[in-house]
Coordinates of C-alpha atoms and ligand atoms in Angstrom, one line a residue:
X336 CA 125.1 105.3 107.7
X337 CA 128.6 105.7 105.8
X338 CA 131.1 103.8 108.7
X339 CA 133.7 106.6 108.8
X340 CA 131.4 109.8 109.4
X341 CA 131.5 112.3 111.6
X342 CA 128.8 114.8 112.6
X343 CA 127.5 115.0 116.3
X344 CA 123.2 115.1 116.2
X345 CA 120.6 114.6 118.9
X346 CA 121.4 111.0 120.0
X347 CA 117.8 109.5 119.8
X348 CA 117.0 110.7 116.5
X349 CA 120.2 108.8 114.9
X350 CA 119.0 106.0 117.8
X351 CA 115.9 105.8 115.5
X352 CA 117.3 106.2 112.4
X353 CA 119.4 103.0 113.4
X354 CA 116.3 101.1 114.2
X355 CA 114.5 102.2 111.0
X356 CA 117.3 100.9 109.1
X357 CA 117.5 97.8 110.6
X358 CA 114.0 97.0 109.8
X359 CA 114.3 98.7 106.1
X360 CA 116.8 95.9 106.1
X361 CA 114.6 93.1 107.3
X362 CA 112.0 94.4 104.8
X363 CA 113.6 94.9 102.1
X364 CA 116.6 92.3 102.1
X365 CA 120.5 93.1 102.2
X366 CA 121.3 94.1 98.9
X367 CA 118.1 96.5 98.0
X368 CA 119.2 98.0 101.7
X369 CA 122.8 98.3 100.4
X370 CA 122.1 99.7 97.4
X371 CA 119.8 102.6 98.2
X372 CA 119.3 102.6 102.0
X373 CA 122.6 102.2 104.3
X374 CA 123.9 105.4 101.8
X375 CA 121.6 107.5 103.4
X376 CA 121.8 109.6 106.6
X377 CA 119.8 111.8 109.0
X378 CA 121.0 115.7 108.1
X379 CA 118.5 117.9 110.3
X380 CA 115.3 117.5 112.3
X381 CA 113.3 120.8 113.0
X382 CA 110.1 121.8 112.8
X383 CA 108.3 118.3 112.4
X384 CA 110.5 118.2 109.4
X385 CA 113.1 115.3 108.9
X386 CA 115.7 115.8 106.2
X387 CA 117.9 112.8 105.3
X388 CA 120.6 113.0 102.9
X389 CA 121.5 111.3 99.7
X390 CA 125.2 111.1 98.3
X391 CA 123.4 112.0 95.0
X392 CA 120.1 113.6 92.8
X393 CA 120.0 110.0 91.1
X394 CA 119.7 108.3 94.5
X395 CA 117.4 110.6 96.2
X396 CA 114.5 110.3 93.4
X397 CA 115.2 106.3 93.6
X398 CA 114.3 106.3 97.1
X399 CA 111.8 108.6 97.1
X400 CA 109.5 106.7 94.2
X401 CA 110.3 103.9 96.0
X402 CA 111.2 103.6 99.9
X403 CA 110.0 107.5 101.0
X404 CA 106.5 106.4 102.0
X405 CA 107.4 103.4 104.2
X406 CA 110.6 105.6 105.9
X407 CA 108.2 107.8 106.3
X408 CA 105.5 105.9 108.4
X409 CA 107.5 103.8 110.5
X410 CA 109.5 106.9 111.5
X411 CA 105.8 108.4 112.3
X412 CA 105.1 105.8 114.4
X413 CA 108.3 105.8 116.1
X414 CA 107.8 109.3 116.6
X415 CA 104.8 110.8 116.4
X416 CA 106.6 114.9 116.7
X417 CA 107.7 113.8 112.8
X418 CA 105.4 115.3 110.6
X419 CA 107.3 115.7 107.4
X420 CA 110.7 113.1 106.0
X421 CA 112.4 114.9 103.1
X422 CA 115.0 114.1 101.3
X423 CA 118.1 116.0 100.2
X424 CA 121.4 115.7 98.2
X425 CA 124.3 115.7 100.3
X426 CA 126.5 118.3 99.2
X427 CA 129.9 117.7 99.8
X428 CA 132.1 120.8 99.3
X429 CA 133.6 122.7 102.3
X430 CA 131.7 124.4 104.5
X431 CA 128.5 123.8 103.4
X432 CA 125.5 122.9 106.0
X433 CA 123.2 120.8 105.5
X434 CA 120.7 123.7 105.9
X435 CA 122.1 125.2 102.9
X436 CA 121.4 122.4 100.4
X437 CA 117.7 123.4 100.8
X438 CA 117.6 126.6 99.5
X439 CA 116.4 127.9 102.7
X440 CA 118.3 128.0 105.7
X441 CA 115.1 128.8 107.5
X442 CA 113.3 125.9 107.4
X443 CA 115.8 123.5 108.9
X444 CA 118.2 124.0 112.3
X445 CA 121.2 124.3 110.6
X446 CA 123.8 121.2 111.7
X447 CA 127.5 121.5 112.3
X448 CA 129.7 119.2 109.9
X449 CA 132.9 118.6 110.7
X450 CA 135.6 117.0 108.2
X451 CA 137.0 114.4 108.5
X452 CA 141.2 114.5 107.4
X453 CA 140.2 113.4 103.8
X454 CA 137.5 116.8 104.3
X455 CA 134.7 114.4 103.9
X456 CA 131.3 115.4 105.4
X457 CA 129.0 113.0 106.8
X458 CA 126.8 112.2 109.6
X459 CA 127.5 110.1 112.6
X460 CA 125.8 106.8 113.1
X461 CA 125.2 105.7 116.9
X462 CA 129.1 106.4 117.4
X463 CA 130.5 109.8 118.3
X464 CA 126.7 110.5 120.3
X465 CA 127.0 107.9 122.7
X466 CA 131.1 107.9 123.1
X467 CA 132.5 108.9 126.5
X468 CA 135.0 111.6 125.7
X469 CA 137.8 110.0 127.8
X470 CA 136.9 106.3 127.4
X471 CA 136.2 104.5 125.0
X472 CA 133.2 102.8 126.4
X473 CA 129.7 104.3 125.8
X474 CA 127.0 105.8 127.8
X475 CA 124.7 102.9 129.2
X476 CA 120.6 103.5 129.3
X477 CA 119.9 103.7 133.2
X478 CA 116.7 102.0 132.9
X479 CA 118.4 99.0 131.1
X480 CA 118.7 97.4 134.1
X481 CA 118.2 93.4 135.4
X482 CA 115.2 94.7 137.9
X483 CA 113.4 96.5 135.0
X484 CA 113.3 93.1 132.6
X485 CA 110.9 91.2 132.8
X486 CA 111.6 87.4 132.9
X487 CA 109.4 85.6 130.7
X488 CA 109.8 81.6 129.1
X489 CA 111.7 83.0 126.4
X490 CA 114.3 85.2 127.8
X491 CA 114.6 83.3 131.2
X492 CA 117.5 81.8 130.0
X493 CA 119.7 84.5 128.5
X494 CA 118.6 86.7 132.0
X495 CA 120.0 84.0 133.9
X496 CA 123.0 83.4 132.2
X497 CA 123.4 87.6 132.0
X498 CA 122.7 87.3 135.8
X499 CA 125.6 85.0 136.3
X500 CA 128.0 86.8 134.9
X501 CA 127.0 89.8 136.0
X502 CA 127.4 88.6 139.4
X503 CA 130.4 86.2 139.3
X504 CA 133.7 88.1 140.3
X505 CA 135.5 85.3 138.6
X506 CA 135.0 85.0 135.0
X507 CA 132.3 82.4 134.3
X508 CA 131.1 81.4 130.8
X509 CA 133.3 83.0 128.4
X510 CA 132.4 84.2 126.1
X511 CA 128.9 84.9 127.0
X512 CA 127.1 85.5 123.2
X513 CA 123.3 86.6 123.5
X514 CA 121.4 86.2 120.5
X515 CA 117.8 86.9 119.4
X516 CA 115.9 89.3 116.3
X517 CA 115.4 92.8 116.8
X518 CA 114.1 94.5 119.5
X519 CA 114.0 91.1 122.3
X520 CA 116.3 92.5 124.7
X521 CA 119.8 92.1 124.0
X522 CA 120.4 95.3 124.5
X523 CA 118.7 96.0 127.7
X524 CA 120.9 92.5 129.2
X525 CA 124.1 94.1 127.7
X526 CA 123.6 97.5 129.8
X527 CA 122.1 95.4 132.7
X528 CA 124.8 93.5 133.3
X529 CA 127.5 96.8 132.8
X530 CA 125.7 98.6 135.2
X531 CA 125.7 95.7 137.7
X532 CA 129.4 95.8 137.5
X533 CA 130.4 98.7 137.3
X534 CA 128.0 99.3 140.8
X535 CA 129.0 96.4 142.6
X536 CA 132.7 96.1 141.7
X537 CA 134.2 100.1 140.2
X538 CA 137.3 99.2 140.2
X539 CA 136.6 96.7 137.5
X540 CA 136.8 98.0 134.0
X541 CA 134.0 97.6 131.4
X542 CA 133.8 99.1 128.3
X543 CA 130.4 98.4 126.6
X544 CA 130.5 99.6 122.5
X545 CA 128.6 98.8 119.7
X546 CA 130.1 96.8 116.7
X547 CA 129.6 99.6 114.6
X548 CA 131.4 102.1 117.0
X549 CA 134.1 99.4 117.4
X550 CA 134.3 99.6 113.7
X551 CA 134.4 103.1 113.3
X552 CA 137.2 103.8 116.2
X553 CA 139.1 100.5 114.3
X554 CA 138.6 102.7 110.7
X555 CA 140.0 106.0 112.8
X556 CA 142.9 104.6 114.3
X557 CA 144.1 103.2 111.3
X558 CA 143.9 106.5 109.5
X559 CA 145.6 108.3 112.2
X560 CA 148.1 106.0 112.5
X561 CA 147.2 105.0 115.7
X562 CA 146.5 101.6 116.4
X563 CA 148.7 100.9 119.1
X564 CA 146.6 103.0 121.2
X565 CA 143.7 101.4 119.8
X566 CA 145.1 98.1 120.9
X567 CA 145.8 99.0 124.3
X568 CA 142.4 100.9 125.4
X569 CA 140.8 97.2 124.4
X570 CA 143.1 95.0 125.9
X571 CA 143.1 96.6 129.0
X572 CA 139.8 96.2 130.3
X573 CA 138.3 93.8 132.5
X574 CA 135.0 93.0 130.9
X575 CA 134.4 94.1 127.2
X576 CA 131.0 94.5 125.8
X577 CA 130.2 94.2 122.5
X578 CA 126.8 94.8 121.0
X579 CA 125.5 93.8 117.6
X580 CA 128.8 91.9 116.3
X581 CA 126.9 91.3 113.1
X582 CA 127.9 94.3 111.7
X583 CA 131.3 92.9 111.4
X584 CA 130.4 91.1 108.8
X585 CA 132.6 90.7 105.9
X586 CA 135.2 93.8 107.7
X587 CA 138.0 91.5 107.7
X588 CA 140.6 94.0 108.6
X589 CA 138.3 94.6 111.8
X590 CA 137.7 91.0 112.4
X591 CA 141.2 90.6 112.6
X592 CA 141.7 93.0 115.2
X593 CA 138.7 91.8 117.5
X594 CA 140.1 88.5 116.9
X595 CA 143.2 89.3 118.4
X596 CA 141.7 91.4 121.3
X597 CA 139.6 88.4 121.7
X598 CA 141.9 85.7 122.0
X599 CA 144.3 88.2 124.2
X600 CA 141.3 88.8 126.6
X601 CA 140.6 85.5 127.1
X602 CA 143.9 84.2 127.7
X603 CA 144.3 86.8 130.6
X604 CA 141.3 86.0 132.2
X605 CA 138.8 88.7 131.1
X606 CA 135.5 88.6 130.3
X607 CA 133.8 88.8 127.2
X608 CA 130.3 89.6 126.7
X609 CA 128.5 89.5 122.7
X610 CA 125.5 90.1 121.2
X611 CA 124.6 89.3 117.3
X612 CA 120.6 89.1 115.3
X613 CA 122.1 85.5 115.1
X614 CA 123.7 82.5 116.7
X615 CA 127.6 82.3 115.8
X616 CA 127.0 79.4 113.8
X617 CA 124.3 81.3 111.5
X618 CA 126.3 84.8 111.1
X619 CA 127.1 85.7 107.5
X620 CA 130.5 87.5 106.6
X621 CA 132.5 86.5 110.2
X622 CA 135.4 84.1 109.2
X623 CA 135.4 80.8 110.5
X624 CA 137.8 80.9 113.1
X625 CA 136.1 83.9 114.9
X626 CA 133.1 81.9 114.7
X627 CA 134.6 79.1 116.6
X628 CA 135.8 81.4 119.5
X629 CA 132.3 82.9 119.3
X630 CA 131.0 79.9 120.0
X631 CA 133.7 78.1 122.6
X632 CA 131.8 80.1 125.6
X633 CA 127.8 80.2 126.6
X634 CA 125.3 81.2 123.5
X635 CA 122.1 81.9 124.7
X636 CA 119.3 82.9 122.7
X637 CA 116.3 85.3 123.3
X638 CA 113.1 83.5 121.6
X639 CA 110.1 86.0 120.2
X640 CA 107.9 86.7 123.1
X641 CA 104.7 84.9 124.0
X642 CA 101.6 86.5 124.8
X643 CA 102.3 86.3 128.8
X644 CA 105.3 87.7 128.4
X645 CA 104.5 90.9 126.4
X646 CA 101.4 91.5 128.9
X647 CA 104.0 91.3 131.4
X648 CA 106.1 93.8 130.2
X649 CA 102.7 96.1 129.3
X650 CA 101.7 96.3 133.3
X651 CA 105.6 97.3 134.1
X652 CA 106.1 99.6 131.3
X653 CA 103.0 101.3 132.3
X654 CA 103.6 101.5 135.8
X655 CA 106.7 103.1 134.8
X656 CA 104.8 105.7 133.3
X657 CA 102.4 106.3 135.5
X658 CA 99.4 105.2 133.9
X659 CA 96.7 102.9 134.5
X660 CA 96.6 100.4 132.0
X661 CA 93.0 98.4 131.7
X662 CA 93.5 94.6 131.5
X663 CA 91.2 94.6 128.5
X664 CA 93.5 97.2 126.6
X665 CA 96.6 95.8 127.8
X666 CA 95.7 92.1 126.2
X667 CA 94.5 94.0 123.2
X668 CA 97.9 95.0 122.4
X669 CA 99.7 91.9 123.6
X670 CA 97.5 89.9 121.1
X671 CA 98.1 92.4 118.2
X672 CA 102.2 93.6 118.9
X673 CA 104.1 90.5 119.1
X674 CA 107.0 91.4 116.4
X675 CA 109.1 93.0 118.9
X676 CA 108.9 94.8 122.8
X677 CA 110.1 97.8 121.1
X678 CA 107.2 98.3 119.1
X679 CA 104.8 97.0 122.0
X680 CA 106.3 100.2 124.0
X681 CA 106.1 102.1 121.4
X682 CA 102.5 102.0 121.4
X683 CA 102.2 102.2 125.0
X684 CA 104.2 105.5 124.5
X685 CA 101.8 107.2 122.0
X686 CA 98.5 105.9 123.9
X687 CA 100.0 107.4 127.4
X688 CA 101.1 110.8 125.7
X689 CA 97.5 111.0 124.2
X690 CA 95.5 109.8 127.6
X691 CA 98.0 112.6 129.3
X692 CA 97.5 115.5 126.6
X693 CA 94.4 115.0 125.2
X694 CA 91.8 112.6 126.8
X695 CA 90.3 115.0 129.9
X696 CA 89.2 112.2 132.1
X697 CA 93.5 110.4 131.4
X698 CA 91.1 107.2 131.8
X699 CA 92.6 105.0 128.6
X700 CA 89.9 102.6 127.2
X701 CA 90.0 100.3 124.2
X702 CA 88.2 102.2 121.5
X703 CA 90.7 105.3 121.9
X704 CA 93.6 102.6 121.5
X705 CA 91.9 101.6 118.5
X706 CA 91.8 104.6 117.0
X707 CA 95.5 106.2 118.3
X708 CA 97.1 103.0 116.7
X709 CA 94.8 102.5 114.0
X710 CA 97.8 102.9 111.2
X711 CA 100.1 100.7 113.2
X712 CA 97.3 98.1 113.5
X713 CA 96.3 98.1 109.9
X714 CA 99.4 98.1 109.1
X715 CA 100.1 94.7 111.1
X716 CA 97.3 93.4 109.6
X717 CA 98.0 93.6 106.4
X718 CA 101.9 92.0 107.5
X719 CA 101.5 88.6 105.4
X720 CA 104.4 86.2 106.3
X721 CA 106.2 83.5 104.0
X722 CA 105.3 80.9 105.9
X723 CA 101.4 81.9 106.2
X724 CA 101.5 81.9 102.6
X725 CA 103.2 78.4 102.4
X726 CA 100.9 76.9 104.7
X727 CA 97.8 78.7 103.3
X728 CA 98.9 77.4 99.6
X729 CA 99.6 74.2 100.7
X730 CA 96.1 73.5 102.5
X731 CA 94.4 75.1 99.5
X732 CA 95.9 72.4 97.2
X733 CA 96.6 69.6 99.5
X734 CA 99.9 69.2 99.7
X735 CA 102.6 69.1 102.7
X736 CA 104.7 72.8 103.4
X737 CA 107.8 70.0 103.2
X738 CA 106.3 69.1 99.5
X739 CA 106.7 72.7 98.9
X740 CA 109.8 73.1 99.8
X741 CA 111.3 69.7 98.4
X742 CA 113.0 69.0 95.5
X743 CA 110.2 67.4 93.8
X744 CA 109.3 68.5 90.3
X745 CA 105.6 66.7 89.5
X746 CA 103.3 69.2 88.8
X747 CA 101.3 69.2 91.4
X748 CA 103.7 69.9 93.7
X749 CA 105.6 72.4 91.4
X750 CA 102.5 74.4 90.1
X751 CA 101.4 75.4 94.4
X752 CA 104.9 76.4 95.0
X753 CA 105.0 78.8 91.9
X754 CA 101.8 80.0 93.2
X755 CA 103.5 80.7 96.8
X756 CA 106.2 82.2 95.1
X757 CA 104.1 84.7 93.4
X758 CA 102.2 85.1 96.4
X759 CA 104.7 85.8 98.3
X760 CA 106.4 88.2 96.0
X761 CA 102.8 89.8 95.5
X762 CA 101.9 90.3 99.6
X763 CA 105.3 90.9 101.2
X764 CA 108.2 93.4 100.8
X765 CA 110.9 90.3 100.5
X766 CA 113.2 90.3 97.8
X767 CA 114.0 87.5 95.2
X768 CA 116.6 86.0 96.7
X769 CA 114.5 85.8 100.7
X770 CA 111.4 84.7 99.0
X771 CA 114.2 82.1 97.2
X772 CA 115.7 80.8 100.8
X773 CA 112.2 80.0 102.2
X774 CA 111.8 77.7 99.5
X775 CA 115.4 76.2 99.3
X776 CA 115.7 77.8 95.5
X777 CA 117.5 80.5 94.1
X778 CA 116.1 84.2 93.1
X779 CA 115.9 83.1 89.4
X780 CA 113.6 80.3 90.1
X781 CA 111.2 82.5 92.1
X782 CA 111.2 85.4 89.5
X783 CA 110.7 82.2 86.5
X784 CA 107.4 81.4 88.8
X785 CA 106.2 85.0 89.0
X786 CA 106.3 85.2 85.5
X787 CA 104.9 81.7 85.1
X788 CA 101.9 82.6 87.3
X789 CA 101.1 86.1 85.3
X790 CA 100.9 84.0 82.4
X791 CA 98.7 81.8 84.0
X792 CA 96.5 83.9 85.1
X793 CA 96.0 85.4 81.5
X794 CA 95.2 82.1 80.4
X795 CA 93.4 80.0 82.6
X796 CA 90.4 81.6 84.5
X797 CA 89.7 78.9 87.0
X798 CA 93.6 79.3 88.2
X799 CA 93.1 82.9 88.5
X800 CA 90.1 82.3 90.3
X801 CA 92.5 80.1 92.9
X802 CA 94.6 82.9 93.0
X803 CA 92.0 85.7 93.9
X804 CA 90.6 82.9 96.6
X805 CA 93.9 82.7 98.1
X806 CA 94.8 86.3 98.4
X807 CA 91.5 87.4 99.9
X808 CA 92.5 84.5 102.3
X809 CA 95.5 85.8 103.4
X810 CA 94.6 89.3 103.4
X811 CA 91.7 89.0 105.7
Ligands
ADP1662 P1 117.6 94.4 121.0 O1 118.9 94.9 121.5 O2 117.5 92.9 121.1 O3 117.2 94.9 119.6 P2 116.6 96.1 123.1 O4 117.4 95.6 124.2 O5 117.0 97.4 122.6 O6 116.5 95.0 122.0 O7 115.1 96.2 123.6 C1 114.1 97.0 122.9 C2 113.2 97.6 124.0 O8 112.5 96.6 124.6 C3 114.0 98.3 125.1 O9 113.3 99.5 125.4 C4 114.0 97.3 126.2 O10 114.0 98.0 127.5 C5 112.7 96.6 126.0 N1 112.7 95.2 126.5 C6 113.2 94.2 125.8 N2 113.0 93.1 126.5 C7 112.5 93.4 127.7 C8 112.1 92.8 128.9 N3 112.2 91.4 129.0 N4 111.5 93.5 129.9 C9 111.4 94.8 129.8 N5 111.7 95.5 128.7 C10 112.3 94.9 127.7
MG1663 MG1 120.3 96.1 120.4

């Protein structure tokens, strides 16, 4: 994931890798993902065999003890080909391949790594796969487009407003900022609306980039020297795209510069289109007065999906496939998917592959989606939230969730929210410092109640008791 890499690799395997990072991220909050995760990369794929580097032996047998086993099953259920995730030392001197850090050059497609100026090796993010050679927009997904969404109560208002301005030859709401979590959509509008332009109108402009490649061109140019050309490919277009502005965060030097293209876009007219995980308002690391531009046009957010919605996008998805999906089976996994419509395809994907490959009769039913997706749904069952917790820990000792999250001190409202702390601490991958936020308290307070509660329990059997009632509540 290091920002200035270069290394060209199979686009959908670093696509993936993106994705399983962002949800590392999610799991295991910002700073355990700094620390261990975002320095590692994708080196090879071959064989069913994943190799992903680590700058060093320290960091590789840190995230192997301690992150290898869930890498390794969401990239299985992303991708079912992956049989094996392995992890390496990056080796950094000249000339070396990946495939030689192994041992056995055999075992793993050897990958070509270029080097940079400073003769560092690395591996590309999402950048150098999708960039146009002589633009500096970025390929666009041909089935991202407005007639393949599906309009739903929760996106109906960020596909109208994508709609608008898709369709408007004047500028309209500007900027247009599309927020939602992971996996909603935004992506899928930003493409729609490219590809409407660029159809209807070619003479038009738009460049369509991802923060992160924005980043990493912004990083380049500097090095080269070259930032007036920089400068110029961006404030010459007629619509500019840009995905996932998040990753801006705290960049300042880049912040600066979008600023400026920003505000010199705007004041000739052009249109500017955003996405972020947040609204402006809520993004970490951007400095105030980008937020306020951010915010000076149309924000529209994508909300999670409801149950309609995801069985809506089931029947397309599957038409689109070609398969036949039974109304039973298709409400089966609209009621168990509903983190995000990239997972819900997901699973679409591996039950289609297996009625296609494997199943004689191609008929799917719902005790063979069952048992294709039985990790992915035990895995979702076990998925305990915060806010279950709170709400189950609250009932159980009658008090409010706003009583839990107050200020107040008087035992029995203090004792229940140690007791969701350590719950929460105990059922969920959240750090400290998340767990902290959903109770309006710092990370020392929660780790002062886990301790707290294991002491507890030592002591006082009917407490533990409450405790063992509570988990086998939530777990169930
Ligand atoms: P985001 O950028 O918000 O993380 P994406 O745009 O990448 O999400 O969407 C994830 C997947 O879900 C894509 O394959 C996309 O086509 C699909 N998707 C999202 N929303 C819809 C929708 N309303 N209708 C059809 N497919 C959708
Ligand atoms: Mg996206």
């Amino acid at each position: 994931m290091a920002e200035e890499a270069i290394y060209n690799d199979d686009i959908s395997i670093n696509n993936q890798w993106d994705e399983i990072c962002s949800q590392l991220k999610m799991e295991f909050g910002e700073t355990a993902f700094d620390s261990w995760l975002k320095p590692l990369s994708v080196s090879s794929f071959d064989n069913g065999v994943m190799s992903i580097c680590a700058p060093t032996a320290f960091m590789k047998n840190w995230v192997i003890a301690h992150y290898s086993e869930r890498i390794h099953r969401i990239w299985e259920r992303k991708n079912p080909e992956i049989k094996e995730v392995q992890f390496v030392v990056q080796n950094l001197s000249a000339g070396q391949t990946a495939g030689n850090l192994h041992g056995d050059n055999s075992l793993i497609k050897k990958i070509k790594l270029s080097p940079t100026p400073q003769g560092i090796y690395g591996l590309n993010t999402v950048a150098n796969n999708y960039a146009d050679c002589d633009s500096y927009s970025s390929k666009l997904n041909p089935a991202f487009t407005f007639e393949n969404f599906v309009v739903g109560k929760t996106n109906e208002f960020a596909y109208a407003a994508a709609r608008k301005v898709a369709e408007s030859k004047n500028v309209s709401f500007n900027p247009l900022f599309l927020y939602s979590g992971v996996g909603l959509g935004k992506t899928h509008l930003m493409h729609a609306i490219a590809q409407y332009i660029k159809n209807s109108d070619p003479k038009r402009t738009v460049v369509y980039i991802s923060a992160e490649q924005f980043l990493y061109k912004f990083v380049n140019a500097l090095r080269y020297k070259d930032t007036d050309a920089f400068k110029e490919q961006f404030r010459s277009v007629d619509v500019l795209m840009i995905d996932d502005v998040q990753f801006l965060a705290n960049k300042t030097k880049t912040q600066d510069e979008f600023f400026y293209t920003f505000t010199s876009l705007i004041e000739s007219g052009k249109q500017i289109i955003l996405s972020a995980d947040k609204s402006p308002t809520d993004l970490d690391g951007i400095e105030n007065r980008l937020k306020s531009r951010l915010n000076s046009g149309l924000v529209a957010d994508i909300m999670p999906t409801d149950f309609d919605l995801r069985l809506g996008i089931l029947h397309k998805k599957a038409e689109q496939m070609g398969i036949i999906l039974p109304e039973n089976v298709a409400e089966f996994l609209a009621q168990k998917i509903s983190s995000s419509i990239r997972e819900l395809e997901g699973s679409l994907k591996r039950i289609a592959a297996h009625s296609l490959l494997l199943s004689s009769g191609n008929e799917i039913t719902l005790d063979m989606t069952q048992d294709i997706l039985k990790d992915m749904l035990r895995s979702i069952d076990r998925k305990t939230t915060i806010d279950e917790i709170q709400k189950k820990v609250a009932e159980y000792f009658n008090i409010s969730v706003k009583e839990m999250q107050s200020s107040r001190r008087a035992r029995n409202v203090a004792r229940p929210r140690q007791i969701a702390m350590y719950l929460a601490k105990q059922l969920t991958s959240r750090s400290l410092p998340e767990i902290g936020r959903k109770f309006d308290r710092d990370h020392t307070t929660v780790m002062h109640a886990v301790r707290k509660v294991e002491e507890l329990i030592v002591e006082d059997t009917s407490m533990a008791e409450s405790i063992d009632d509570l988990r086998h509540a939530l777990e169930c």
